[in-house]
Amino acid sequence: MNILIIAAIVGVLALVFALYKASFVGKQDEGSDRMKEIAGHIHDGAMAFLKREYRSLIIFVVALFIILGIGISFKTAVCFLIGALFSVCAGYIGMNVATKANVRTANAAYQHGMGKALDIAFSGGAVMGLCVVGLGIIGISILYYIFQDANIITGFSLGASSIALFARVGGGIYTKAADVGADLVGKVEAGIPEDDPRNPAVIADNVGDNVGDVAGMGADLFESYVGALLSVITLGVVSHAEAGVSYGIGIAAVGILASVVSMFFVRGDKNPQKALNMGTYIASIITIIVSAILANHFFGDLKFFIPVIVGVCVGLIISKITEYYTADQYKPVRHIAKESVTGDSTNIIAGLSVGMMSTVGPIIVLAIGIILAYNLSGGTTEAIDGLYGISLAAVGMLATTASTIAVDAYGPIADNAGGIAEMCELPEEVREITDSLDSVGNTTAAIGKGFAIGSAALTALSLFVSYIQTTGLTGIDISKPAVIAGTFIGGMLPFAFSALTMSAVGNAAGAMIDEVRRQFKEIPGIMEGKAAPEYAKCVDISTGAALKEMIVPGMIAVIVPILVGVLIGTEALGGLQAGALITGVLMAIFMSNAGGAWDNAKKYIEGGAHGGKGTVAHKAAVTGDTVGDPFKDTSGPSLNILIKLITVVSLVFAPLFIHFGGILL
Amino acid sequence: MNILIIAAIVGVLALVFALYKASFVGKQDEGSDRMKEIAGHIHDGAMAFLKREYRSLIIFVVALFIILGIGISFKTAVCFLIGALFSVCAGYIGMNVATKANVRTANAAYQHGMGKALDIAFSGGAVMGLCVVGLGIIGISILYYIFQDANIITGFSLGASSIALFARVGGGIYTKAADVGADLVGKVEAGIPEDDPRNPAVIADNVGDNVGDVAGMGADLFESYVGALLSVITLGVVSHAEAGVSYGIGIAAVGILASVVSMFFVRGDKNPQKALNMGTYIASIITIIVSAILANHFFGDLKFFIPVIVGVCVGLIISKITEYYTADQYKPVRHIAKESVTGDSTNIIAGLSVGMMSTVGPIIVLAIGIILAYNLSGGTTEAIDGLYGISLAAVGMLATTASTIAVDAYGPIADNAGGIAEMCELPEEVREITDSLDSVGNTTAAIGKGFAIGSAALTALSLFVSYIQTTGLTGIDISKPAVIAGTFIGGMLPFAFSALTMSAVGNAAGAMIDEVRRQFKEIPGIMEGKAAPEYAKCVDISTGAALKEMIVPGMIAVIVPILVGVLIGTEALGGLQAGALITGVLMAIFMSNAGGAWDNAKKYIEGGAHGGKGTVAHKAAVTGDTVGDPFKDTSGPSLNILIKLITVVSLVFAPLFIHFGGILL
């Protein structure tokens, strides 16, 4: 199958372009010695986090490798290992460049102004995006070329999911623990400003932005990307043999090229938001047009082109709805701000209510999208065509992932640049440039979260459909008690998972708070700026706490599906996946949007609304923002991983359940 | 079928006993003129609320009557009318007696002490309980005796659901609006104590306890009770013809008699908690023993006796888990109290996290219960037997509803008695007795909420199964895109419904706050106690706002299932029901338990923990409690209605969907 080779070559091209972008970033001037020093701390901290995370990962990966090798097949185990390795590589390279781009962005804002700063920050994000899609498509294409068996390469997807679990959940806990620690002891107790170098947790906080929003987001979308490709292969080969696979992989390859092209259009020194939007639109339009040509080439008609448009549209609409619920120019955020006037509790109720209400639009769009993708690809006459259509929608949505990640990872780089400018006391104008870049980053981050949820939902759905195909079930009949029991348990998992990750943030933050307090007390001259705080110690403590706290939720995500599959059987496990998918998507939307809305309600008030800073309204808004932090940066995004991981685990271990499933009944 | 006649006679007996209990309450002394006056205000306010609610209801009921008469059948429409009428009667009588029992309980505490006060408060609650089961079993038995067709008497169940919607949702909004209005303007702004007669909203607040916890809870359980009986008839007749129906109805009749017997054991002047528990246990034990005899009589073996035990156990275990998560002697509430020390946001995060975690136990119990009830009644060899078993579990759980409601409605009566004692300035010792009765009431209320959710879940599940039976579907295959779309939409409904009911409380409370402020400003001498506030005006405003605010959520619950059934078809509607059932149960548990836990964390701190009143911890705990109020008293309990209403609407309109369903596809 030539297209697999072509796709792999496109993947290599993406990596080459990533290398070019990375060297472009590397060549830029880092600025003064002070800037180098601060940036060095952040870079080292981020790398220290990754290394320690990878060390913990090894145990998990080796254990799963052995289980897969013995329980399923050696080939699957090897694919798993490669998947994990590729995800680790993408994360490592992406983080490495992102933590170099931050200081260079700050310096460019100082020396050259907005245009150059935007260019560097975006290039830093682009490296992460290109590595994710490049490694993703190379892995899937080459492994499928070698093994010619979709069941075996599920291992690759499981590898991606395993790393995503650590990166997203561990990273999510880390970033909020560091944030809370820095704020609570530094700002509130010691009364020093944000991003003050005297604060021992300040580096950990800046590291956190990279860990959560660069590495976490990257691993999340790597998982979605790989999962979507896997399911389009699984269903494509049943539906239309070679053509089905080629078309799906072809769209992905086109999407990569389109993303690369679009990256040349992200520039300008007036309106960074417009420049970034331009990139996204160009990538989408090229992908859509060429997909039509491909559909005509492979099938002689445009039937299977429609789900690609559906996927792209679902992604865009969900992102827009997310923006409506989380940006301060619309009613929801203003409502929360207004409710803050009467105090903390009304702010909280308003935020929760906005978050819950924000599920309505995306769910209706998703429901319509699913039906359209299925029915218009001919699912009503030939079910497998419709299911293939659903996987095509997922691929369509994810085709331009490189450009999505680039836009998304740009945010934390700009945020970091602002922090460095502050810590190094660069002039006011520099901070203005980085602030305006950062504020665009907040919007793109919210939109990116909507995209991540939507893609997780479509990917998990495709994998769920692949599971049914693989297990040979004729359906998942939810009127059967064992299935409804499975669905109940699956539906409960996102609630338990969210509860655990929220508590985890509290626990990890507690460890951080103790450490910051200790340093303030024990290091003489720290408050006068005469002695340097032990930044690395804070990074270390936050890392350790995050990795410890993610063990229980992580184990649940892997063990519960296996238990249900073995004890109650394959069909009940299907119910579990459906239940987890539905409440997982709902809870992810609810929590991410509530968190985003609270955040911007606070910023809206800080901008002067309802009396601005120092009022009751502002105090209430700060409370809402603090509650929203673990919602939007830890628990919400972690649910994306949960729903995909559950479906991937079910798919990989399907052979086990077919043989031994349902021993309890 | 003789058993139907016997069951109706048992129902009449229950009503006669209710009459006896009511006259016992009525004969007691009301106390001083001041007490009569205050109690008169509460009684009048409660009745005013009911009358106005019933007036709004008439439009809804007439509209639905016409739709049913034309769209389904005249007989169904008549059953619907009777169902609505019976629920209204039960609510009216129950509220009438409860608002007479409160002042008499206060006076008994004053004149005679704990024993007599407990007796009166419990008797007041017993009237509500006996009316619910009496009218429920009479309605179902007689209508089935006349029509001999389970499809027709679904109308009776829809009538019960319609009233429950108004009583639970409208009542839930009312009670919290009044509470917030009274607290915020009276306690916080004007600085007068709780239950102070100078507060214009104080009567509305006391009315609210009755409206929410007596009428609302009663209508909720009436709906569950009727729904469970309906589904045991639907499935029993298919499974074992006459014997299947007789056994199900027989258990219900036995449960009523057992509850009546148990009521004689609720007495004592030492430990009211023990006395109430004794009643519950005796009722359960008698029901279980006689059910075994009935099973042997009708089927010659004990196979169908097992699901009855399963139902009783599921109810008890879920109630116990609820107690664990909401009572202050256990870890969860203490954890929230501890987290309050660091402020509002940590209190909120802890409460949300506890609420989410509290879903795990009940869901696992429910899942196991469903599988056991099905498999042990022979579902693995004959599916219909297993489904009949599930409906028997629901009936088993609800058999002792009379005693459950009696224990539950006792709480607000005791609470009201305390309020009256305070407003009439009775001696300190009286307040001590009513406080200790009230504190037991808080525990029973939390447990009752757990029971209400569990029974709603099992009832909705039985009705869902009846729906599949009625529509002749061979299953609900969740791997079909239309079904998964339906499930997504169904899963989203509880989120939208909760968001709407939470906002409703805010809006209604706003109207109340304005009114209380107006009275404080415009009525001269009100603060000096020289002029009486216009209590009725507050009751009226809260009532109007509550009824207005419930229109949108109420319409959604009725219209969305009909739309999905007509547009996407019967199987997608099955998916919708399953989705709503799963997230509805999860959200109901989450919200009720989080609210209960916040409430008791506050009380725990007020009892002296973490520094007691006036500390940061206490302030944070008050914030949590305020957020928890609409959680536990409005949105959470309203979800019980939502999930049952959706299944009942689907069942009643099933003939429509069979003929016209799926026009969109």
XYZ file of N, CA and C in Angstrom, chain A residues 184 342 344-345 348-349 352-353 356-357 359-360 363-364 366-367 370-371 374-375 387 390 457 461 464-465 468 474-479 481-482 484-485 487-489 491-492 495-496 498-500 502-503 568 574 578 581-583 585-587 590-591 619 623 626-627 630-631 665, chain B residues 184 342 344-345 348-349 352-353 356-357 359-360 363-364 366-367 370-371 374-375 387 390 457 461 464-465 468 474-479 481-482 484-485 487-489 491-492 495-496 498-500 502-503 568 574 578 581-583 585-587 590-591 619 623 626-627 630-631 665:
402
model
N -0.575 31.130 47.210
C -1.063 31.197 48.581
C 0.007 31.684 49.536
N -22.847 39.707 45.012
C -23.492 39.272 46.255
C -22.665 38.234 47.019
N -19.351 35.117 47.578
C -18.704 33.889 47.109
C -19.697 32.833 46.641
N -20.760 32.627 47.459
C -21.628 31.502 47.149
C -22.402 31.732 45.853
N -20.118 31.021 42.991
C -19.924 29.581 42.773
C -21.141 28.959 42.087
N -22.330 29.283 42.595
C -23.548 28.715 41.997
C -23.645 29.123 40.527
N -21.059 27.114 38.435
C -21.455 25.720 38.252
C -22.602 25.631 37.252
N -23.530 26.561 37.393
C -24.697 26.548 36.522
C -24.309 26.844 35.072
N -22.636 23.705 33.654
C -23.586 22.636 33.316
C -24.375 22.977 32.056
N -24.783 24.231 31.975
C -25.563 24.661 30.812
C -24.731 24.587 29.538
N -22.978 22.373 28.496
C -22.915 21.038 27.881
C -23.936 20.903 26.753
N -25.003 21.709 26.827
C -26.125 21.508 25.898
C -25.700 21.613 24.431
N -23.160 18.908 23.075
C -23.745 17.565 23.006
C -24.698 17.459 21.820
N -25.494 18.504 21.594
C -26.412 18.463 20.453
C -25.613 18.420 19.152
N -22.616 17.257 18.744
C -22.002 15.928 18.674
C -23.027 14.889 18.219
N -24.231 14.957 18.811
C -25.277 13.988 18.456
C -25.650 14.105 16.979
N -22.756 12.816 14.810
C -22.664 11.349 14.764
C -23.680 10.782 13.769
N -24.915 11.278 13.875
C -25.965 10.762 12.978
C -25.657 11.116 11.523
N -22.739 9.095 10.071
C -23.134 7.698 9.845
C -24.091 7.575 8.659
N -25.176 8.340 8.730
C -26.216 8.183 7.713
C -25.764 8.625 6.324
N -20.195 3.301 10.134
C -19.218 3.312 11.217
C -17.872 3.852 10.715
N -18.010 7.475 10.748
C -17.754 8.093 12.060
C -16.251 8.226 12.305
N -13.924 12.790 22.318
C -15.228 12.147 22.204
C -15.332 11.359 20.908
N -15.374 7.335 20.584
C -16.519 6.715 19.924
C -16.059 5.778 18.813
N -14.642 2.732 20.354
C -15.742 1.949 20.883
C -16.380 1.114 19.760
N -16.591 1.756 18.620
C -17.151 1.057 17.466
C -16.185 -0.027 16.991
N -16.494 -3.087 19.156
C -17.634 -3.951 18.817
C -17.285 -4.812 17.615
N -22.877 -8.436 18.160
C -23.848 -7.957 17.184
C -24.428 -6.613 17.621
N -24.096 -6.212 18.843
C -24.581 -4.929 19.358
C -24.341 -4.877 20.855
N -24.626 -3.724 21.438
C -24.524 -3.578 22.889
C -25.933 -3.253 23.360
N -26.622 -4.254 23.856
C -28.029 -4.061 24.194
C -28.179 -3.561 25.626
N -28.475 -2.270 25.709
C -28.495 -1.627 27.008
C -29.732 -1.998 27.820
N -30.645 -2.747 27.231
C -31.789 -3.202 28.025
C -31.443 -4.470 28.803
N -29.658 -6.326 31.772
C -29.194 -5.881 33.094
C -27.680 -5.816 33.241
N -26.963 -6.800 32.702
C -25.508 -6.761 32.854
C -24.942 -5.540 32.135
N -26.633 -2.675 31.483
C -27.001 -1.434 32.172
C -26.146 -1.281 33.433
N -25.841 -2.402 34.082
C -24.944 -2.333 35.247
C -23.578 -1.809 34.816
N -22.962 0.044 32.260
C -23.102 1.453 31.890
C -23.121 2.345 33.135
N -23.812 1.869 34.171
C -23.823 2.621 35.425
C -22.399 2.771 35.971
N -21.660 1.670 35.986
C -20.294 1.719 36.522
C -19.422 2.626 35.662
N -20.417 5.091 33.814
C -20.848 6.466 34.016
C -20.324 7.044 35.315
N -20.134 6.173 36.285
C -19.640 6.633 37.585
C -18.146 6.969 37.553
N -16.938 10.557 37.547
C -17.196 11.245 38.815
C -16.099 10.890 39.822
N -15.795 9.595 39.927
C -14.762 9.171 40.865
C -13.409 9.763 40.475
N -12.776 12.460 38.735
C -12.721 13.903 38.995
C -12.536 14.176 40.475
N -13.246 13.411 41.301
C -13.110 13.604 42.747
C -11.663 13.357 43.165
N -11.079 12.269 42.636
C -9.709 11.921 43.020
C -8.704 12.960 42.531
N -9.253 16.080 41.853
C -9.419 17.339 42.602
C -8.764 17.256 43.978
N -8.991 16.137 44.668
C -8.337 15.989 45.976
C -6.834 15.958 45.811
N -17.831 -9.645 34.056
C -19.218 -9.598 33.554
C -19.301 -9.816 32.049
N -18.835 -3.164 26.924
C -19.313 -2.195 25.940
C -20.166 -1.131 26.613
N -19.593 2.964 26.937
C -20.604 3.956 26.548
C -20.905 4.882 27.717
N -17.997 7.184 28.306
C -17.921 8.157 27.216
C -18.906 9.292 27.455
N -20.152 8.914 27.793
C -21.187 9.950 27.921
C -20.953 10.845 29.127
N -20.811 10.264 30.318
C -20.613 11.169 31.459
C -19.234 11.818 31.392
N -17.598 12.910 28.689
C -17.679 14.091 27.832
C -18.440 15.210 28.540
N -19.562 14.851 29.167
C -20.370 15.859 29.863
C -19.585 16.523 30.983
N -18.932 15.702 31.797
C -18.187 16.260 32.925
C -16.998 17.081 32.442
N -18.397 20.374 31.241
C -18.860 21.103 32.424
C -17.682 21.708 33.187
N -16.701 20.883 33.492
C -15.609 21.344 34.347
C -14.694 22.321 33.617
N -13.263 39.621 45.433
C -12.918 38.545 46.359
C -13.668 37.269 45.975
N -12.304 33.535 44.564
C -12.718 32.217 45.065
C -13.156 31.323 43.911
N -10.240 30.122 41.905
C -9.460 29.087 42.588
C -10.149 27.727 42.510
N -11.485 27.735 42.638
C -12.225 26.479 42.467
C -12.094 26.008 41.020
N -8.479 23.698 39.386
C -8.414 22.244 39.168
C -9.490 21.747 38.210
N -10.620 22.462 38.131
C -11.666 22.076 37.171
C -11.108 22.088 35.758
N -20.938 -14.533 35.667
C -22.374 -14.735 35.384
C -22.685 -16.178 34.979
N -30.565 36.304 53.944
C -29.689 37.348 53.431
C -30.116 38.733 53.915
N -8.706 26.753 55.402
C -7.930 27.541 54.440
C -8.822 28.387 53.536
N -12.749 29.731 51.588
C -13.951 29.366 50.835
C -13.670 28.381 49.717
N -12.582 28.655 48.960
C -12.392 27.838 47.764
C -12.035 26.394 48.116
N -15.181 24.598 49.054
C -16.003 24.256 47.889
C -15.421 23.051 47.154
N -14.103 23.083 46.926
C -13.478 21.961 46.216
C -13.691 20.667 46.993
N -17.384 19.497 46.634
C -17.659 18.941 45.308
C -17.017 17.567 45.172
N -15.801 17.471 45.687
C -15.070 16.216 45.574
C -15.740 15.113 46.397
N -18.899 13.998 44.528
C -18.613 13.139 43.371
C -18.192 11.744 43.815
N -17.353 11.706 44.847
C -16.872 10.413 45.351
C -18.026 9.585 45.912
N -20.755 9.000 44.791
C -21.544 8.255 43.805
C -21.070 6.803 43.685
N -19.810 6.556 44.069
C -19.211 5.242 43.814
C -19.995 4.108 44.481
N -23.690 3.464 43.262
C -23.749 2.951 41.889
C -23.345 1.479 41.853
N -22.316 1.134 42.614
C -21.903 -0.266 42.635
C -23.014 -1.129 43.234
N -26.185 -0.481 43.264
C -27.266 -0.520 42.289
C -26.943 -1.513 41.171
N -25.701 -1.463 40.684
C -25.297 -2.344 39.589
C -25.394 -3.809 40.018
N -29.083 -4.819 40.418
C -29.764 -5.061 39.141
C -29.426 -6.457 38.616
N -28.133 -6.768 38.652
C -27.715 -8.076 38.129
C -28.296 -9.206 38.979
N -32.070 -9.671 38.527
C -32.370 -10.257 37.222
C -31.960 -11.732 37.160
N -30.705 -11.980 37.494
C -30.193 -13.339 37.330
C -30.833 -14.334 38.285
N -36.595 -9.560 34.097
C -37.099 -8.184 34.080
C -38.187 -8.006 35.139
N -36.592 -7.427 38.350
C -36.153 -6.041 38.589
C -37.312 -5.188 39.097
N -34.350 5.511 40.897
C -33.513 4.774 39.946
C -34.151 3.436 39.592
N -35.847 2.470 36.069
C -35.320 1.304 35.355
C -36.442 0.336 34.995
N -38.419 1.784 32.230
C -37.610 1.691 31.010
C -37.749 0.288 30.399
N -37.678 -0.708 31.273
C -37.832 -2.083 30.816
C -39.256 -2.300 30.283
N -39.546 -0.978 26.774
C -39.020 -1.881 25.742
C -40.049 -2.971 25.440
N -36.531 -5.322 20.261
C -35.803 -6.514 20.684
C -34.622 -6.127 21.563
N -34.369 -4.842 21.670
C -33.263 -4.366 22.507
C -32.985 -2.916 22.183
N -32.078 -2.317 22.950
C -31.668 -0.940 22.675
C -30.174 -1.029 22.397
N -29.829 -1.027 21.124
C -28.432 -1.267 20.759
C -27.660 0.050 20.726
N -26.858 0.226 21.779
C -26.166 1.496 21.949
C -25.000 1.662 20.973
N -24.713 0.633 20.194
C -23.662 0.810 19.183
C -24.222 1.445 17.912
N -25.585 4.519 15.896
C -25.373 5.967 16.042
C -26.608 6.728 16.527
N -27.805 6.372 16.031
C -28.989 7.103 16.471
C -29.200 6.896 17.971
N -26.803 6.085 20.225
C -25.764 6.772 21.013
C -26.045 8.276 21.023
N -26.565 8.806 19.913
C -26.948 10.225 19.899
C -28.051 10.469 20.924
N -28.620 8.722 23.572
C -28.047 8.563 24.908
C -27.279 9.822 25.325
N -26.558 10.395 24.376
C -25.852 11.655 24.668
C -26.852 12.747 25.074
N -27.924 12.870 24.296
C -28.909 13.913 24.609
C -29.557 13.632 25.965
N -28.288 11.976 28.429
C -27.293 12.215 29.468
C -27.115 13.692 29.757
N -27.326 14.504 28.739
C -27.147 15.949 28.912
C -28.308 16.573 29.687
N -27.897 17.637 33.315
C -27.005 18.787 33.462
C -27.768 20.084 33.172
N -28.527 20.087 32.072
C -29.292 21.281 31.724
C -30.341 21.568 32.794
N -30.346 20.702 35.951
C -29.727 21.187 37.191
C -29.314 22.646 37.046
N -28.750 22.975 35.878
C -28.343 24.362 35.660
C -29.558 25.280 35.751
N -30.657 24.862 35.127
C -31.859 25.703 35.121
C -32.457 25.840 36.518
N -30.932 25.515 39.370
C -30.045 26.329 40.220
C -30.212 27.817 39.923
N -30.250 28.160 38.637
C -30.465 29.574 38.302
C -31.827 30.030 38.794
N -36.401 10.825 15.918
C -35.333 9.830 15.678
C -35.820 8.402 15.903
N -35.147 5.063 23.605
C -34.648 4.137 24.634
C -33.277 4.574 25.111
N -32.004 5.761 28.871
C -30.855 5.172 29.571
C -29.851 6.254 29.949
N -31.241 8.342 32.744
C -31.250 7.553 33.980
C -29.868 7.561 34.618
N -28.843 7.297 33.795
C -27.496 7.166 34.362
C -26.953 8.495 34.870
N -26.949 9.518 34.030
C -26.396 10.766 34.564
C -27.332 11.377 35.598
N -29.144 9.796 37.913
C -28.869 9.179 39.210
C -27.535 9.690 39.763
N -26.529 9.742 38.898
C -25.213 10.210 39.343
C -25.263 11.648 39.843
N -25.896 12.512 39.064
C -25.965 13.919 39.455
C -26.807 14.091 40.711
N -24.634 12.983 43.605
C -23.572 13.984 43.759
C -24.112 15.241 44.431
N -25.192 15.791 43.898
C -25.672 17.075 44.396
C -26.294 16.952 45.787
N -16.841 30.982 58.204
C -17.282 31.772 57.051
C -17.259 30.918 55.783
N -20.396 29.592 53.289
C -20.413 29.661 51.826
C -20.763 28.304 51.230
N -24.371 27.464 51.668
C -25.249 28.237 50.782
C -25.232 27.663 49.362
N -24.039 27.237 48.908
C -23.968 26.585 47.602
C -24.725 25.261 47.650
N -29.265 24.857 47.205
C -29.980 24.461 45.988
C -29.563 23.083 45.486
N -28.329 22.678 45.799
C -27.887 21.329 45.421
C -28.812 20.281 46.028
N -35.228 10.208 10.068
C -34.162 9.352 9.504
C -34.614 8.621 8.243
